[in-house]
One Martini backbone bead per residue (centre of mass of N, CA, C, O) as a GRO file, in nm:
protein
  168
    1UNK     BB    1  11.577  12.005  20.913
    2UNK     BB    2  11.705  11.982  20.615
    3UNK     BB    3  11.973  12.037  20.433
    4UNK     BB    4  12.111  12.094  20.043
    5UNK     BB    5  12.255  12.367  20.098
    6UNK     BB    6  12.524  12.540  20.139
    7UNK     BB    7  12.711  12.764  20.302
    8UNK     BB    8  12.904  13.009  20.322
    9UNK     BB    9  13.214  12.829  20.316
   10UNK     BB   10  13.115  12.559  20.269
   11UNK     BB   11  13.221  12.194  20.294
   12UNK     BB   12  13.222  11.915  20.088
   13UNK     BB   13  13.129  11.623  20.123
   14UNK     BB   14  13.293  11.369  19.944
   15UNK     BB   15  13.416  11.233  19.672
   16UNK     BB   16  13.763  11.277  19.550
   17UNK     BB   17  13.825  11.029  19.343
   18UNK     BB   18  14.030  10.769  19.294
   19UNK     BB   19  14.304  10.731  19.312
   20UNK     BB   20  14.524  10.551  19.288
   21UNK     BB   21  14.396  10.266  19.259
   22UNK     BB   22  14.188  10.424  19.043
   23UNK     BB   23  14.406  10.491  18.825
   24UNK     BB   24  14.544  10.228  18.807
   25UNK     BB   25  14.302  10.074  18.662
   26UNK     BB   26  14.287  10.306  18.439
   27UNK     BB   27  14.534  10.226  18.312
   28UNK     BB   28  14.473   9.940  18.222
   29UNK     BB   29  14.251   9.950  18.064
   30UNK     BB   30  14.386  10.121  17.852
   31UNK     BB   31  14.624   9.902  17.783
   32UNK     BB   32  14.433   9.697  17.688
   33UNK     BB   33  14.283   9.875  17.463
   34UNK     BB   34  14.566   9.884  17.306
   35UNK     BB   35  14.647   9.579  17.261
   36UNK     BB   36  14.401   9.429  17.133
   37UNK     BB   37  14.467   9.450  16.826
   38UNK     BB   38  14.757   9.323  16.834
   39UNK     BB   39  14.670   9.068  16.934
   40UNK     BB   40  14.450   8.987  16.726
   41UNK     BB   41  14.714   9.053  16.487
   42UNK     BB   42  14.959   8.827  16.594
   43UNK     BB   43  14.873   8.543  16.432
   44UNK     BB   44  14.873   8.732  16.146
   45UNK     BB   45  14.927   8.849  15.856
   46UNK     BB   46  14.942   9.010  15.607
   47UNK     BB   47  14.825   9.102  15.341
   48UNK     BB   48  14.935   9.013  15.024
   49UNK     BB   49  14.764   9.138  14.761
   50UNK     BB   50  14.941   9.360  14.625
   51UNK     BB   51  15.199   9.190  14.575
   52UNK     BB   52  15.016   9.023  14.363
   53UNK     BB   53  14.942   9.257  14.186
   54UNK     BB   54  15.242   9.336  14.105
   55UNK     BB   55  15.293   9.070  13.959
   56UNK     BB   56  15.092   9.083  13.765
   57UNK     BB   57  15.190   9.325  13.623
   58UNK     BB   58  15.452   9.222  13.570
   59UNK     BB   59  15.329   8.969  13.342
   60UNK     BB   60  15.182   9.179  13.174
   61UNK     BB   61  15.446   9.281  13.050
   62UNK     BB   62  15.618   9.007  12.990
   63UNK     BB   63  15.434   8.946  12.779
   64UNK     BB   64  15.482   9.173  12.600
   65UNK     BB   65  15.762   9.160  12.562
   66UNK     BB   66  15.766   8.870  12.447
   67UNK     BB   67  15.602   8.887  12.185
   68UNK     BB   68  15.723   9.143  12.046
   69UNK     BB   69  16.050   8.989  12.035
   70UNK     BB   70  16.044   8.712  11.968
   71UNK     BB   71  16.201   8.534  12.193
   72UNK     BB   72  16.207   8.234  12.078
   73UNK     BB   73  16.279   8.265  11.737
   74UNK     BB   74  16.063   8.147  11.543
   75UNK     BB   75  15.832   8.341  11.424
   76UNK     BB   76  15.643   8.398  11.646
   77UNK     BB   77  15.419   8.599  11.836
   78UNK     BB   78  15.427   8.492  12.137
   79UNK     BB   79  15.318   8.345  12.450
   80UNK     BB   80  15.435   8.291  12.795
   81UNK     BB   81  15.508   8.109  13.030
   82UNK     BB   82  15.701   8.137  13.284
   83UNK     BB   83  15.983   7.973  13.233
   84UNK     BB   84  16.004   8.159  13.013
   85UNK     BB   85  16.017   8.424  13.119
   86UNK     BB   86  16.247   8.387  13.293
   87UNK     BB   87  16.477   8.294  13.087
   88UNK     BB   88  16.463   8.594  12.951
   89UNK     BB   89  16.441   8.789  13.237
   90UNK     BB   90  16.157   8.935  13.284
   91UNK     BB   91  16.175   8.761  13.549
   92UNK     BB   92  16.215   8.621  13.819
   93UNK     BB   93  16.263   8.315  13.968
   94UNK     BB   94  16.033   8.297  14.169
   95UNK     BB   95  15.780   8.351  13.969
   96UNK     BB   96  15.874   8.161  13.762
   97UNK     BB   97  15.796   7.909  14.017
   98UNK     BB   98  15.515   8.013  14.132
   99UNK     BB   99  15.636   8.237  14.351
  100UNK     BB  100  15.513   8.518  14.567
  101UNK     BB  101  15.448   8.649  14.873
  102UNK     BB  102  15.211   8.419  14.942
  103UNK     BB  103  15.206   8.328  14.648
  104UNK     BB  104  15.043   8.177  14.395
  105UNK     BB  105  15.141   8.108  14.016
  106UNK     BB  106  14.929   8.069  13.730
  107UNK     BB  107  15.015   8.013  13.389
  108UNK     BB  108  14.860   8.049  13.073
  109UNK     BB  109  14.814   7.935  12.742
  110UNK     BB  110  14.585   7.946  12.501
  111UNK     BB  111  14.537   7.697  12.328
  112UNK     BB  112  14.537   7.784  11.968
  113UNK     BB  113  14.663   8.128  12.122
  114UNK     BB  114  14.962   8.223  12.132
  115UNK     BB  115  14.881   8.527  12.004
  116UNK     BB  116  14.633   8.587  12.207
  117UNK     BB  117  14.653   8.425  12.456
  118UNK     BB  118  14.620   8.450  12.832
  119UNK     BB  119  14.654   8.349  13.175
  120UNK     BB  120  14.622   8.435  13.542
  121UNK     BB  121  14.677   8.327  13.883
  122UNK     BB  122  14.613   8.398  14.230
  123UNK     BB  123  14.668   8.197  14.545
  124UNK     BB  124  14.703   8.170  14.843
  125UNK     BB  125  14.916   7.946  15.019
  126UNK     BB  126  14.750   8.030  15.256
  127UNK     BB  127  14.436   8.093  15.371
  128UNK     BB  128  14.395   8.355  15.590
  129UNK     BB  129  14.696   8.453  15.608
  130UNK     BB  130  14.819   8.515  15.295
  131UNK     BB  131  14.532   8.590  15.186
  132UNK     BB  132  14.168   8.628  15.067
  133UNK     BB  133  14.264   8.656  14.777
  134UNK     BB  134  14.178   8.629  14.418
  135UNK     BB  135  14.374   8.637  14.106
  136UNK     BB  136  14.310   8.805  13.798
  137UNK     BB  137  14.484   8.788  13.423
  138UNK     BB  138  14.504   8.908  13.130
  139UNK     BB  139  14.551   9.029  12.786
  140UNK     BB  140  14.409   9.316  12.887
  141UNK     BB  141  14.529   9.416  13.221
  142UNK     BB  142  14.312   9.302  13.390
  143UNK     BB  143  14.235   9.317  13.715
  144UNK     BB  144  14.109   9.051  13.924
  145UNK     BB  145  13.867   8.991  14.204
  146UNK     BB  146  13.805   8.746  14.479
  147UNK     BB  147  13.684   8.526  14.809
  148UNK     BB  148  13.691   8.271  14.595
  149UNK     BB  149  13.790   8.010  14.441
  150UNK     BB  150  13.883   7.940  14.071
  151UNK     BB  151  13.796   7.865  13.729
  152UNK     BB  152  13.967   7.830  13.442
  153UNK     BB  153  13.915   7.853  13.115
  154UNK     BB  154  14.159   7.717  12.901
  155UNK     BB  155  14.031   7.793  12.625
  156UNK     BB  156  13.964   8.105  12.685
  157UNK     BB  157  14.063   8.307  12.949
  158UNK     BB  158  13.834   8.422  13.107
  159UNK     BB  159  13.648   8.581  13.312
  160UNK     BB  160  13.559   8.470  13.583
  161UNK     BB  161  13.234   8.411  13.797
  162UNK     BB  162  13.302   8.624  14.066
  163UNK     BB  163  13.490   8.903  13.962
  164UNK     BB  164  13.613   9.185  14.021
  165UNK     BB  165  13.739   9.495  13.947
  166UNK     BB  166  14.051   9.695  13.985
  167UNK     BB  167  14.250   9.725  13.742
  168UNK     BB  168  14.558   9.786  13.571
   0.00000   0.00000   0.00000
């Protein structure tokens, strides 16, 4: 007849734990699982969409201050180009050149509405690399964004079809 409780004081015989080499191989894939997110994130950049956020901001303020001011002295209270608004001294080099932190920025103003109205898209300049997302704000100074490249109608600067709010 088998039996299957021990008696007392007696020890039961089987497996004792990992043993060394059973320790080693669970150290090895806990640090596999900790270097894993950082491998898949070792050949991308971070997303760069904040700091074209801040620049879009920045041309918001730079336009206004521009118009404001009548910088260009003409006696009309116009808004400004990229480089009127960095001539002026509103914005740096880097972005007045349409360039900043991996992101293209285009400023136009809406032709024979230079007193009303501008608009700005910012568009990363690798896509998926350099970040994900397209942004727009014109002269409301509502920042808005898309996942896919957008077409601004140069005529009116209203905010393109499939884009979010941000908020100001």
């Amino acid at each position: 007849m088998a039996r299957n409780d021990p008696l007392p004081g007696e020890q039961i015989e089987g497996p004792r734990g990992l043993g060394f080499i059973g320790g080693a191989v669970l150290l090895v894939i806990f640090a596999l699982l900790a270097a894993a997110p950082m491998a898949l994130r070792a050949g991308r950049q971070p997303d760069r969409g904040s700091l074209a956020i801040g620049a879009l901001r920045t041309l918001t303020t730079a336009e206004t201050l521009y118009r404001q001011r009548d910088t260009d002295g003409d006696g009309r209270y116009v808004y400004g180009s990229l480089a009127e608004l960095g001539a002026a001294g509103l914005i740096g080099p880097e972005l007045a050149a349409g360039r900043r932190t991996g992101y293209v920025f285009k400023l136009e103003v809406v032709p024979g509405a230079a007193e009303k109205r501008w608009w700005a898209v910012a568009r990363p300049e690798r896509p998926g690399v350099d970040g994900d997302r397209v942004f727009f704000v014109n002269q409301d100074g509502t920042i808005w964004f898309g996942l896919k490249d957008v077409e601004v109608d140069p005529a009116t600067g209203a905010v393109p079809a499939g884009m979010s709010a941000i908020g100001r």
